[in-house]
Every structure is written in structure tokens, then in C-alpha cells.
Amino acid sequence: MFRNWDKWVSRRFQKVKMRCRKGIPSSLRAKAWQLLSNSQELLESNPGKFDELEQEQGDPKWLDIIEKDLHRQFPFHEMFAARGGHGQQDLYRILKAYTIYRPDEGYCQAQAPVAAVLLMHMPAEQAFWCLVQICEKYLPGYYSAGLEAIQLDGEIFFSLLRRVCPMAYRHLKKFKIDPILYMTEWFMCIFSRTLPWSCVLRVWDMFFCEGVKIVFRVGLVLLKQMLGSVDKLRELQGMYETMEQLRNIPPENIREEVLVQEVVSLSVTEALIERECGIQVRKWRESRGVLTHQPGRRLHGTRAIFEQKHRAAAISSGGSLSFLGSHIPPPGPLRYTGCHGVHRPLVPPVPVRPHNPPLSITRERSQPEYLNKTVL
């Protein structure tokens, strides 16, 4: 599959998706994540760039904050346990390089656990380019000043919750628990500080392949599990009790295969997210005005990144777009403009789980039957 990656993505993407949902073998995970995110090609097209960034001085403002955050990332993992150890040094190199690569964004504390997870699987340079793809393609605007993108996705998430689990929605509404209070760490850290480690890896496998809809689905499944029954809500009689439950999810209550089954079965599609995005952007403009930060458009996983890459190559060479195949949507933006404040057409369709301190955001088995279900 790796040797003919473009053919698999363009012609047999459903097989790629099923493989990711089944779980990528540990020995192949680093290579797979880089191919799924297209970060490997980014690295190859920028030889020596990471070393150049590392040699630059950097902004002392960001470097000081990064230095203080290093020891907070997976402190019980052997890679990051020792102060000044190779894991912390590589993490510092990656985060510093990103602040120089994207000085307009700088550094956000939620990037540190994401970069740390990448470092557990690949060398620093590869992890850096993978982080770039996450920040620019998968979750654009999440780590920018003002955190408008995550606030907007919080409104989208809450609206989707009303469809998926009305009981949980009413409970949170009753106690005026805004989504930004609990889903910020979930989404921005891609559940790396929330779920048991085996679940984190399964979620990331699917996330790199299918994009942010996996993050939405996981969050909705968690709320459905914790707040989706009368018996569970009896124990949560106020805002404090509810927030404690959401911030400290007992790992024994989350079983890997059950979580994956519910995530892949949940009918929350890219089209639904984008449609809801348009609605929430209009509401945002009516109540708060125009978005002040305008990140690049969000791409929904591997196939969208693949299409963008080959579309750009075809346009620059004056070639045809027929290689994309008739089953793939025609050229055009995939993300409704409003999400970024720019008018664009909408195209229809660790062995031990570490205990981390609260994050302060400053700005091969037989395939289970459910994996054969097709939920786009």
C-alpha cells in the first residue's frame, strides 16, 4: 500500500479508511501518519528547512513559555520524564521551529501535547512537518490568537449534540455549561490528555485519515456516554459536578473497541459539519461581527489533502483534473467560507496513561463487523 500510495488514495480510499479504522499496526504508524497527512512530501520538498529554523534565534517571548511547558507533557513517559532529556529537547526544537515558521501564530500551549505524541512515534524533523499539517490543514486557526476557530467549532459541536443526544444537550443548557469550558482541551489536544492511551492512538489513526469529523464524533460519543441516561444525570445535580465529570473521565469507563464502534457508526458527516458551520458563522457575525482571524480552509482528511495537492499541480502545469476520478467532487473549496470570514462557494457534498496537570490554554486482529459499515 505504501509503495503505491497515490493510487490507493485516489482509487481505493475506502480500503485505506477501513485500515485506519481497524487500527494501524504500531510498527507502521509513523509512516502511515506521515503519508495520510502528506507531511512526508512536505518534508521532502523542504530539505534542510527544519535545520534552518532550528538555527534561528526565535522570539524570547515564545521560547520562555515553551521552556516552562516542557515538563508538563507526559511526565510519566520515559521519553519526557527527565528534565533536559532528549524528549524534552526535541519537543523544544519542534515548538521553537514552529514559532519561527509561523511567526503570525507563535505558540499555543495545546500544541505541546500534540507535538509530544508525534515525537513518541517519529524523529523531530518528521514530527515537525506532521505538526505543520495538523495546524494548517486539519485544524486551521485552532492555535491562533483569540482562539476564534475553536470557539466557532464549540458552537457547531453544541448544535450537533442537540441532534445526537438531546438529553445531554438539555442538561448542559440547563446549567449554562458553555462548550468552550470542556471541549477546548479535547479538540485542541486531539484527546491526547483525555482518553486512555490505546484509545488515543485509535482516534489519531482515524483523525489523520478522515479529518476533524472524527474529533467531533469522539466528543459527541463521550457526552452521550456520560450524560446520555437518566441514571447518570441523577448524580450530576449542578454545574460543578458536571464539569468534574467532563474534565476527569474515568479511563475504566472507556473501552477501546466500544468507543471506535460508536465513533464510526455516528452519522456526523463532513457535509453536516460544513452546513452547521455556515449557520454558526452567520450567527457569529450577527452577534460579534466579522471574524478577526482568517486561517486557511480546513481539509477533511487524507483525500481532501490529496485532491488539493494534485489540483494545484494540474493547474500549475496546465493539465487535466481527470486523474481525480469521477467519484471525487469537482474542484473548489471544501470549507464554507464563513468559517474563516471569507466568501467562498460551498461544495456539496505510553504504556501507562499519564496523569497530566490541567492544561491552561493561553490563547493485527480480525476485523470487527462494525468496521464494514460505511459512514462517510
CSV table of C-alpha atoms in Angstrom, one decimal:
chain,number,residue,atom,x,y,z
A,1,MET,CA,0.0,0.0,0.0
A,2,PHE,CA,2.8,2.4,0.9
A,3,ARG,CA,4.6,1.9,-2.4
A,4,ASN,CA,1.6,2.9,-4.4
A,5,TRP,CA,0.1,5.4,-2.0
A,6,ASP,CA,-1.4,7.9,-4.5
A,7,LYS,CA,-3.2,5.1,-6.4
A,8,TRP,CA,-4.6,3.7,-3.1
A,9,VAL,CA,-5.9,7.2,-2.1
A,10,SER,CA,-7.4,8.1,-5.5
A,11,ARG,CA,-8.8,4.7,-6.4
A,12,ARG,CA,-9.2,2.6,-3.2
A,13,PHE,CA,-9.6,5.2,-0.5
A,14,GLN,CA,-12.4,3.1,1.2
A,15,LYS,CA,-9.8,0.4,1.9
A,16,VAL,CA,-7.4,2.9,3.3
A,17,LYS,CA,-10.1,4.2,5.6
A,18,MET,CA,-11.1,0.8,6.8
A,19,ARG,CA,-7.5,0.0,7.6
A,20,CYS,CA,-7.2,3.1,9.7
A,21,ARG,CA,-10.5,2.4,11.5
A,22,LYS,CA,-9.3,-1.1,12.2
A,23,GLY,CA,-6.1,0.3,13.8
A,24,ILE,CA,-2.7,0.9,12.2
A,25,PRO,CA,0.0,-1.5,13.5
A,26,SER,CA,2.5,0.2,15.8
A,27,SER,CA,5.4,-0.6,13.5
A,28,LEU,CA,3.7,1.2,10.6
A,29,ARG,CA,2.1,4.1,12.5
A,30,ALA,CA,4.8,6.7,12.0
A,31,LYS,CA,5.0,6.1,8.2
A,32,ALA,CA,1.2,5.9,7.9
A,33,TRP,CA,0.6,9.2,9.7
A,34,GLN,CA,3.1,11.0,7.5
A,35,LEU,CA,1.5,9.6,4.3
A,36,LEU,CA,-2.0,10.3,5.5
A,37,SER,CA,-1.2,13.9,6.3
A,38,ASN,CA,1.1,14.4,3.4
A,39,SER,CA,3.8,15.6,5.8
A,40,GLN,CA,6.3,13.3,4.2
A,41,GLU,CA,6.1,15.1,0.9
A,42,LEU,CA,6.3,18.4,2.7
A,43,LEU,CA,9.5,17.3,4.4
A,44,GLU,CA,11.0,16.1,1.1
A,45,SER,CA,10.1,19.3,-0.7
A,46,ASN,CA,11.8,21.4,2.1
A,47,PRO,CA,15.2,19.8,2.6
A,48,GLY,CA,17.2,21.4,5.4
A,49,LYS,CA,14.3,23.8,6.3
A,50,PHE,CA,13.9,22.4,9.8
A,51,ASP,CA,17.6,22.7,10.5
A,52,GLU,CA,17.5,26.3,9.2
A,53,LEU,CA,14.6,27.1,11.6
A,54,GLU,CA,16.4,25.5,14.5
A,55,GLN,CA,19.5,27.7,13.9
A,56,GLU,CA,17.4,30.9,14.1
A,57,GLN,CA,17.2,32.7,17.4
A,58,GLY,CA,13.4,32.8,17.8
A,59,ASP,CA,11.2,35.2,19.8
A,60,PRO,CA,12.2,35.2,23.5
A,61,LYS,CA,8.6,35.7,24.5
A,62,TRP,CA,7.6,32.3,23.0
A,63,LEU,CA,10.7,30.5,24.0
A,64,ASP,CA,10.2,31.3,27.6
A,65,ILE,CA,6.7,29.9,27.6
A,66,ILE,CA,7.8,26.8,25.7
A,67,GLU,CA,10.5,26.2,28.2
A,68,LYS,CA,8.1,26.3,31.1
A,69,ASP,CA,5.7,23.9,29.4
A,70,LEU,CA,8.2,21.1,28.6
A,71,HIS,CA,8.0,19.2,31.9
A,72,ARG,CA,4.2,19.2,31.8
A,73,GLN,CA,4.0,16.9,28.8
A,74,PHE,CA,3.5,13.2,29.6
A,75,PRO,CA,5.8,13.4,32.7
A,76,PHE,CA,5.5,9.7,33.4
A,77,HIS,CA,6.6,8.7,29.9
A,78,GLU,CA,10.3,7.7,29.8
A,79,MET,CA,10.9,10.0,26.8
A,80,PHE,CA,9.8,13.1,28.7
A,81,ALA,CA,10.5,12.2,32.4
A,82,ALA,CA,14.0,13.7,32.7
A,83,ARG,CA,14.4,17.5,32.7
A,84,GLY,CA,16.6,18.3,29.8
A,85,GLY,CA,16.3,14.8,28.4
A,86,HIS,CA,16.3,14.1,24.7
A,87,GLY,CA,12.5,14.0,24.6
A,88,GLN,CA,12.2,17.5,26.1
A,89,GLN,CA,15.0,18.8,23.9
A,90,ASP,CA,13.3,17.5,20.7
A,91,LEU,CA,10.0,18.9,21.9
A,92,TYR,CA,11.6,22.3,22.4
A,93,ARG,CA,13.2,22.2,19.0
A,94,ILE,CA,9.8,21.5,17.3
A,95,LEU,CA,7.8,24.1,19.1
A,96,LYS,CA,10.5,26.7,18.7
A,97,ALA,CA,10.8,25.9,14.9
A,98,TYR,CA,7.0,26.4,14.5
A,99,THR,CA,7.1,29.8,16.1
A,100,ILE,CA,9.7,30.8,13.5
A,101,TYR,CA,7.9,29.0,10.7
A,102,ARG,CA,4.6,30.7,11.5
A,103,PRO,CA,5.5,33.9,13.4
A,104,ASP,CA,2.0,35.2,12.9
A,105,GLU,CA,0.7,32.3,15.1
A,106,GLY,CA,3.6,31.9,17.5
A,107,TYR,CA,3.0,29.3,20.2
A,108,CYS,CA,-0.1,27.9,21.9
A,109,GLN,CA,0.2,25.6,24.9
A,110,ALA,CA,-2.1,23.0,23.3
A,111,GLN,CA,0.4,22.4,20.6
A,112,ALA,CA,2.9,20.8,23.1
A,113,PRO,CA,1.0,17.6,23.9
A,114,VAL,CA,0.2,17.2,20.1
A,115,ALA,CA,3.9,17.5,19.3
A,116,ALA,CA,4.8,15.2,22.1
A,117,VAL,CA,2.5,12.4,20.8
A,118,LEU,CA,4.1,12.8,17.4
A,119,LEU,CA,7.6,12.6,18.9
A,120,MET,CA,6.7,9.3,20.5
A,121,HIS,CA,6.4,7.9,17.0
A,122,MET,CA,8.9,9.7,14.8
A,123,PRO,CA,12.1,11.8,14.8
A,124,ALA,CA,11.9,15.5,15.5
A,125,GLU,CA,12.0,16.7,11.8
A,126,GLN,CA,9.3,14.4,10.7
A,127,ALA,CA,7.2,15.3,13.8
A,128,PHE,CA,7.6,19.0,13.0
A,129,TRP,CA,6.2,18.7,9.5
A,130,CYS,CA,3.4,16.5,10.8
A,131,LEU,CA,2.6,19.2,13.3
A,132,VAL,CA,2.5,21.8,10.5
A,133,GLN,CA,-0.1,19.8,8.6
A,134,ILE,CA,-2.3,19.4,11.7
A,135,CYS,CA,-2.1,23.2,12.4
A,136,GLU,CA,-2.6,24.3,8.8
A,137,LYS,CA,-4.8,21.6,7.1
A,138,TYR,CA,-6.7,19.7,9.8
A,139,LEU,CA,-7.3,22.3,12.5
A,140,PRO,CA,-6.5,25.7,10.9
A,141,GLY,CA,-6.9,28.6,13.3
A,142,TYR,CA,-7.1,26.4,16.4
A,143,TYR,CA,-3.8,27.7,17.8
A,144,SER,CA,-4.1,31.3,16.6
A,145,ALA,CA,-4.5,34.3,18.8
A,146,GLY,CA,-8.1,34.8,20.0
A,147,LEU,CA,-9.0,31.1,19.6
A,148,GLU,CA,-11.9,32.0,17.3
A,149,ALA,CA,-11.8,28.8,15.4
A,150,ILE,CA,-12.1,26.6,18.4
A,151,GLN,CA,-14.9,28.9,19.8
A,152,LEU,CA,-16.8,28.5,16.5
A,153,ASP,CA,-16.3,24.8,16.4
A,154,GLY,CA,-17.7,24.8,20.0
A,155,GLU,CA,-20.9,26.3,18.8
A,156,ILE,CA,-21.0,23.7,15.9
A,157,PHE,CA,-20.3,20.9,18.4
A,158,PHE,CA,-23.1,22.0,20.7
A,159,SER,CA,-25.6,22.2,17.9
A,160,LEU,CA,-24.6,18.7,16.7
A,161,LEU,CA,-25.1,17.5,20.3
A,162,ARG,CA,-28.7,18.6,20.1
A,163,ARG,CA,-29.2,16.2,17.2
A,164,VAL,CA,-27.2,13.3,18.6
A,165,CYS,CA,-28.1,13.4,22.3
A,166,PRO,CA,-30.9,15.8,23.3
A,167,MET,CA,-30.7,14.7,26.9
A,168,ALA,CA,-27.1,15.7,27.3
A,169,TYR,CA,-27.8,18.9,25.4
A,170,ARG,CA,-30.6,19.9,27.7
A,171,HIS,CA,-28.5,19.1,30.8
A,172,LEU,CA,-25.6,21.3,29.7
A,173,LYS,CA,-28.1,24.0,28.6
A,174,LYS,CA,-29.8,23.9,32.0
A,175,PHE,CA,-26.6,24.6,33.9
A,176,LYS,CA,-25.3,27.1,31.4
A,177,ILE,CA,-22.2,25.0,30.7
A,178,ASP,CA,-20.6,26.5,27.6
A,179,PRO,CA,-18.9,24.0,25.2
A,180,ILE,CA,-15.7,26.0,25.4
A,181,LEU,CA,-15.4,25.0,29.1
A,182,TYR,CA,-14.9,21.3,28.4
A,183,MET,CA,-14.2,20.7,24.7
A,184,THR,CA,-11.3,23.1,24.3
A,185,GLU,CA,-8.7,20.6,25.6
A,186,TRP,CA,-10.5,17.7,23.9
A,187,PHE,CA,-10.3,19.2,20.5
A,188,MET,CA,-7.1,21.2,20.6
A,189,CYS,CA,-5.1,18.3,22.1
A,190,ILE,CA,-7.0,15.8,19.9
A,191,PHE,CA,-7.9,13.9,23.1
A,192,SER,CA,-4.3,13.1,23.9
A,193,ARG,CA,-4.8,14.3,27.5
A,194,THR,CA,-8.3,12.8,27.9
A,195,LEU,CA,-8.5,9.2,26.7
A,196,PRO,CA,-6.7,6.0,27.7
A,197,TRP,CA,-3.6,5.7,25.6
A,198,SER,CA,-4.8,2.8,23.4
A,199,CYS,CA,-7.9,4.9,22.5
A,200,VAL,CA,-5.8,8.0,21.8
A,201,LEU,CA,-3.8,6.0,19.1
A,202,ARG,CA,-7.0,4.7,17.5
A,203,VAL,CA,-8.5,8.2,17.4
A,204,TRP,CA,-5.4,9.6,15.9
A,205,ASP,CA,-5.3,6.8,13.2
A,206,MET,CA,-8.8,7.8,12.1
A,207,PHE,CA,-8.2,11.5,12.5
A,208,PHE,CA,-5.3,11.6,10.2
A,209,CYS,CA,-7.3,9.7,7.6
A,210,GLU,CA,-10.8,11.3,7.9
A,211,GLY,CA,-10.1,14.7,9.5
A,212,VAL,CA,-11.8,16.8,12.1
A,213,LYS,CA,-15.2,14.9,11.8
A,214,ILE,CA,-13.5,12.2,13.9
A,215,VAL,CA,-12.8,14.8,16.7
A,216,PHE,CA,-16.4,15.9,16.6
A,217,ARG,CA,-17.7,12.3,16.7
A,218,VAL,CA,-15.4,11.3,19.6
A,219,GLY,CA,-16.6,14.3,21.7
A,220,LEU,CA,-20.2,13.6,20.9
A,221,VAL,CA,-19.8,9.9,21.9
A,222,LEU,CA,-18.2,10.9,25.2
A,223,LEU,CA,-21.0,13.2,26.1
A,224,LYS,CA,-23.5,10.6,25.1
A,225,GLN,CA,-21.8,8.1,27.3
A,226,MET,CA,-21.5,10.4,30.3
A,227,LEU,CA,-24.7,12.4,30.1
A,228,GLY,CA,-27.0,10.3,28.0
A,229,SER,CA,-29.1,8.5,30.6
A,230,VAL,CA,-31.4,9.5,33.5
A,231,ASP,CA,-29.4,7.4,35.9
A,232,LYS,CA,-26.1,9.2,35.1
A,233,LEU,CA,-27.7,12.6,35.3
A,234,ARG,CA,-29.1,11.9,38.8
A,235,GLU,CA,-25.6,12.0,40.1
A,236,LEU,CA,-24.8,15.3,38.4
A,237,GLN,CA,-27.1,17.9,40.0
A,238,GLY,CA,-25.1,21.0,39.3
A,239,MET,CA,-22.5,22.7,37.1
A,240,TYR,CA,-19.6,21.7,39.4
A,241,GLU,CA,-20.4,18.0,39.4
A,242,THR,CA,-20.9,18.0,35.7
A,243,MET,CA,-17.7,19.8,35.0
A,244,GLU,CA,-15.8,17.4,37.2
A,245,GLN,CA,-17.2,14.5,35.3
A,246,LEU,CA,-16.3,16.1,31.9
A,247,ARG,CA,-12.7,17.0,33.0
A,248,ASN,CA,-11.9,13.7,34.7
A,249,ILE,CA,-13.3,10.9,32.6
A,250,PRO,CA,-12.6,7.6,34.4
A,251,PRO,CA,-10.4,5.6,32.0
A,252,GLU,CA,-12.1,2.3,33.1
A,253,ASN,CA,-15.4,3.7,31.6
A,254,ILE,CA,-13.9,4.0,28.1
A,255,ARG,CA,-13.4,0.7,26.3
A,256,GLU,CA,-11.4,0.9,23.1
A,257,GLU,CA,-13.5,-1.2,20.7
A,258,VAL,CA,-16.8,0.2,22.1
A,259,LEU,CA,-15.5,3.8,21.5
A,260,VAL,CA,-14.4,3.1,18.0
A,261,GLN,CA,-17.6,1.3,17.1
A,262,GLU,CA,-19.7,4.2,18.3
A,263,VAL,CA,-17.4,6.8,16.5
A,264,VAL,CA,-17.5,5.1,13.1
A,265,SER,CA,-21.3,4.5,13.4
A,266,LEU,CA,-22.2,8.1,14.3
A,267,SER,CA,-23.8,9.8,11.3
A,268,VAL,CA,-21.9,13.1,11.6
A,269,THR,CA,-20.6,13.8,8.2
A,270,GLU,CA,-18.3,16.4,6.6
A,271,ALA,CA,-21.3,17.9,4.8
A,272,LEU,CA,-23.3,18.2,8.1
A,273,ILE,CA,-20.4,19.9,9.8
A,274,GLU,CA,-19.9,22.3,7.0
A,275,ARG,CA,-23.6,23.1,6.8
A,276,GLU,CA,-23.7,23.8,10.5
A,277,CYS,CA,-20.6,25.8,10.2
A,278,GLY,CA,-22.4,28.2,7.8
A,279,ILE,CA,-25.2,28.6,10.2
A,280,GLN,CA,-22.9,29.3,13.1
A,281,VAL,CA,-20.8,31.8,11.2
A,282,ARG,CA,-24.0,33.8,10.3
A,283,LYS,CA,-24.9,33.8,14.0
A,284,TRP,CA,-21.4,34.9,14.9
A,285,ARG,CA,-21.5,37.8,12.5
A,286,GLU,CA,-24.9,39.0,13.8
A,287,SER,CA,-23.7,38.9,17.5
A,288,ARG,CA,-20.0,39.6,17.3
A,289,GLY,CA,-19.2,40.9,13.9
A,290,VAL,CA,-16.6,39.6,11.4
A,291,LEU,CA,-14.1,37.0,12.4
A,292,THR,CA,-10.8,38.8,13.1
A,293,HIS,CA,-8.6,35.9,12.2
A,294,GLN,CA,-8.9,34.2,8.8
A,295,PRO,CA,-7.0,30.9,8.7
A,296,GLY,CA,-6.8,28.7,5.6
A,297,ARG,CA,-9.6,26.4,4.8
A,298,ARG,CA,-10.0,23.2,6.7
A,299,LEU,CA,-9.4,20.0,4.8
A,300,HIS,CA,-11.3,16.9,5.8
A,301,GLY,CA,-8.5,14.3,5.9
A,302,THR,CA,-6.3,12.5,3.5
A,303,ARG,CA,-8.4,12.5,0.4
A,304,ALA,CA,-9.1,16.3,0.6
A,305,ILE,CA,-5.4,16.9,1.1
A,306,PHE,CA,-4.6,14.6,-1.9
A,307,GLU,CA,-7.1,16.4,-4.1
A,308,GLN,CA,-5.8,19.8,-3.2
A,309,LYS,CA,-2.2,18.8,-3.9
A,310,HIS,CA,-2.9,17.3,-7.3
A,311,ARG,CA,-5.4,20.0,-8.3
A,312,ALA,CA,-2.7,22.6,-7.6
A,313,ALA,CA,-0.1,20.5,-9.6
A,314,ALA,CA,-2.5,20.2,-12.5
A,315,ILE,CA,-3.4,23.9,-12.6
A,316,SER,CA,0.3,24.9,-12.4
A,317,SER,CA,1.2,22.6,-15.3
A,318,GLY,CA,-2.0,23.4,-17.3
A,319,GLY,CA,-3.0,19.7,-17.1
A,320,SER,CA,-6.3,18.0,-16.7
A,321,LEU,CA,-8.1,17.2,-13.4
A,322,SER,CA,-9.5,13.9,-14.7
A,323,PHE,CA,-7.0,11.9,-12.6
A,324,LEU,CA,-9.1,12.6,-9.6
A,325,GLY,CA,-11.7,10.2,-10.7
A,326,SER,CA,-15.4,10.6,-11.3
A,327,HIS,CA,-16.3,9.6,-7.7
A,328,ILE,CA,-14.4,12.6,-6.3
A,329,PRO,CA,-16.1,16.0,-6.0
A,330,PRO,CA,-15.2,18.7,-8.6
A,331,PRO,CA,-12.6,21.3,-7.8
A,332,GLY,CA,-13.5,24.0,-5.4
A,333,PRO,CA,-13.2,24.9,-1.7
A,334,LEU,CA,-14.3,22.2,0.7
A,335,ARG,CA,-14.9,24.5,3.7
A,336,TYR,CA,-17.8,27.0,3.8
A,337,THR,CA,-16.3,30.4,3.7
A,338,GLY,CA,-18.0,31.7,6.6
A,339,CYS,CA,-15.9,29.6,8.9
A,340,HIS,CA,-12.9,31.8,8.0
A,341,GLY,CA,-14.7,35.0,7.3
A,342,VAL,CA,-14.0,34.9,3.5
A,343,HIS,CA,-16.7,34.4,0.9
A,344,ARG,CA,-16.2,31.1,-1.0
A,345,PRO,CA,-18.6,28.7,-2.7
A,346,LEU,CA,-19.7,25.6,-0.7
A,347,VAL,CA,-19.0,22.4,-2.5
A,348,PRO,CA,-21.9,19.9,-1.8
A,349,PRO,CA,-21.2,17.1,-1.0
A,350,VAL,CA,2.9,5.1,26.7
A,351,PRO,CA,2.1,2.1,28.1
A,352,VAL,CA,0.6,3.7,31.2
A,353,ARG,CA,-1.8,6.6,30.7
A,354,PRO,CA,-0.1,9.5,32.3
A,355,HIS,CA,-1.8,11.9,34.7
A,356,ASN,CA,-1.3,15.4,33.3
A,357,PRO,CA,-1.9,18.7,35.1
A,358,PRO,CA,-4.8,20.7,33.8
A,359,LEU,CA,-4.0,22.5,30.5
A,360,SER,CA,-4.1,26.2,30.6
A,361,ILE,CA,-4.6,27.5,27.0
A,362,THR,CA,-3.1,30.8,26.6
A,363,ARG,CA,-4.7,31.8,23.6
A,364,GLU,CA,-3.5,-7.1,13.9
A,365,ARG,CA,-6.8,-8.6,14.8
A,366,SER,CA,-9.8,-9.9,12.9
A,367,GLN,CA,-11.9,-7.0,11.7
A,368,PRO,CA,-15.0,-6.4,13.8
A,369,GLU,CA,-18.2,-6.4,11.9
A,370,TYR,CA,-19.0,-2.8,12.6
A,371,LEU,CA,-15.9,-1.6,10.6
A,372,ASN,CA,-17.6,-2.8,7.5
A,373,LYS,CA,-20.3,-0.2,7.9
A,374,THR,CA,-19.9,2.8,5.6
A,375,VAL,CA,-20.4,6.0,7.3
A,376,LEU,CA,-18.9,8.8,5.2
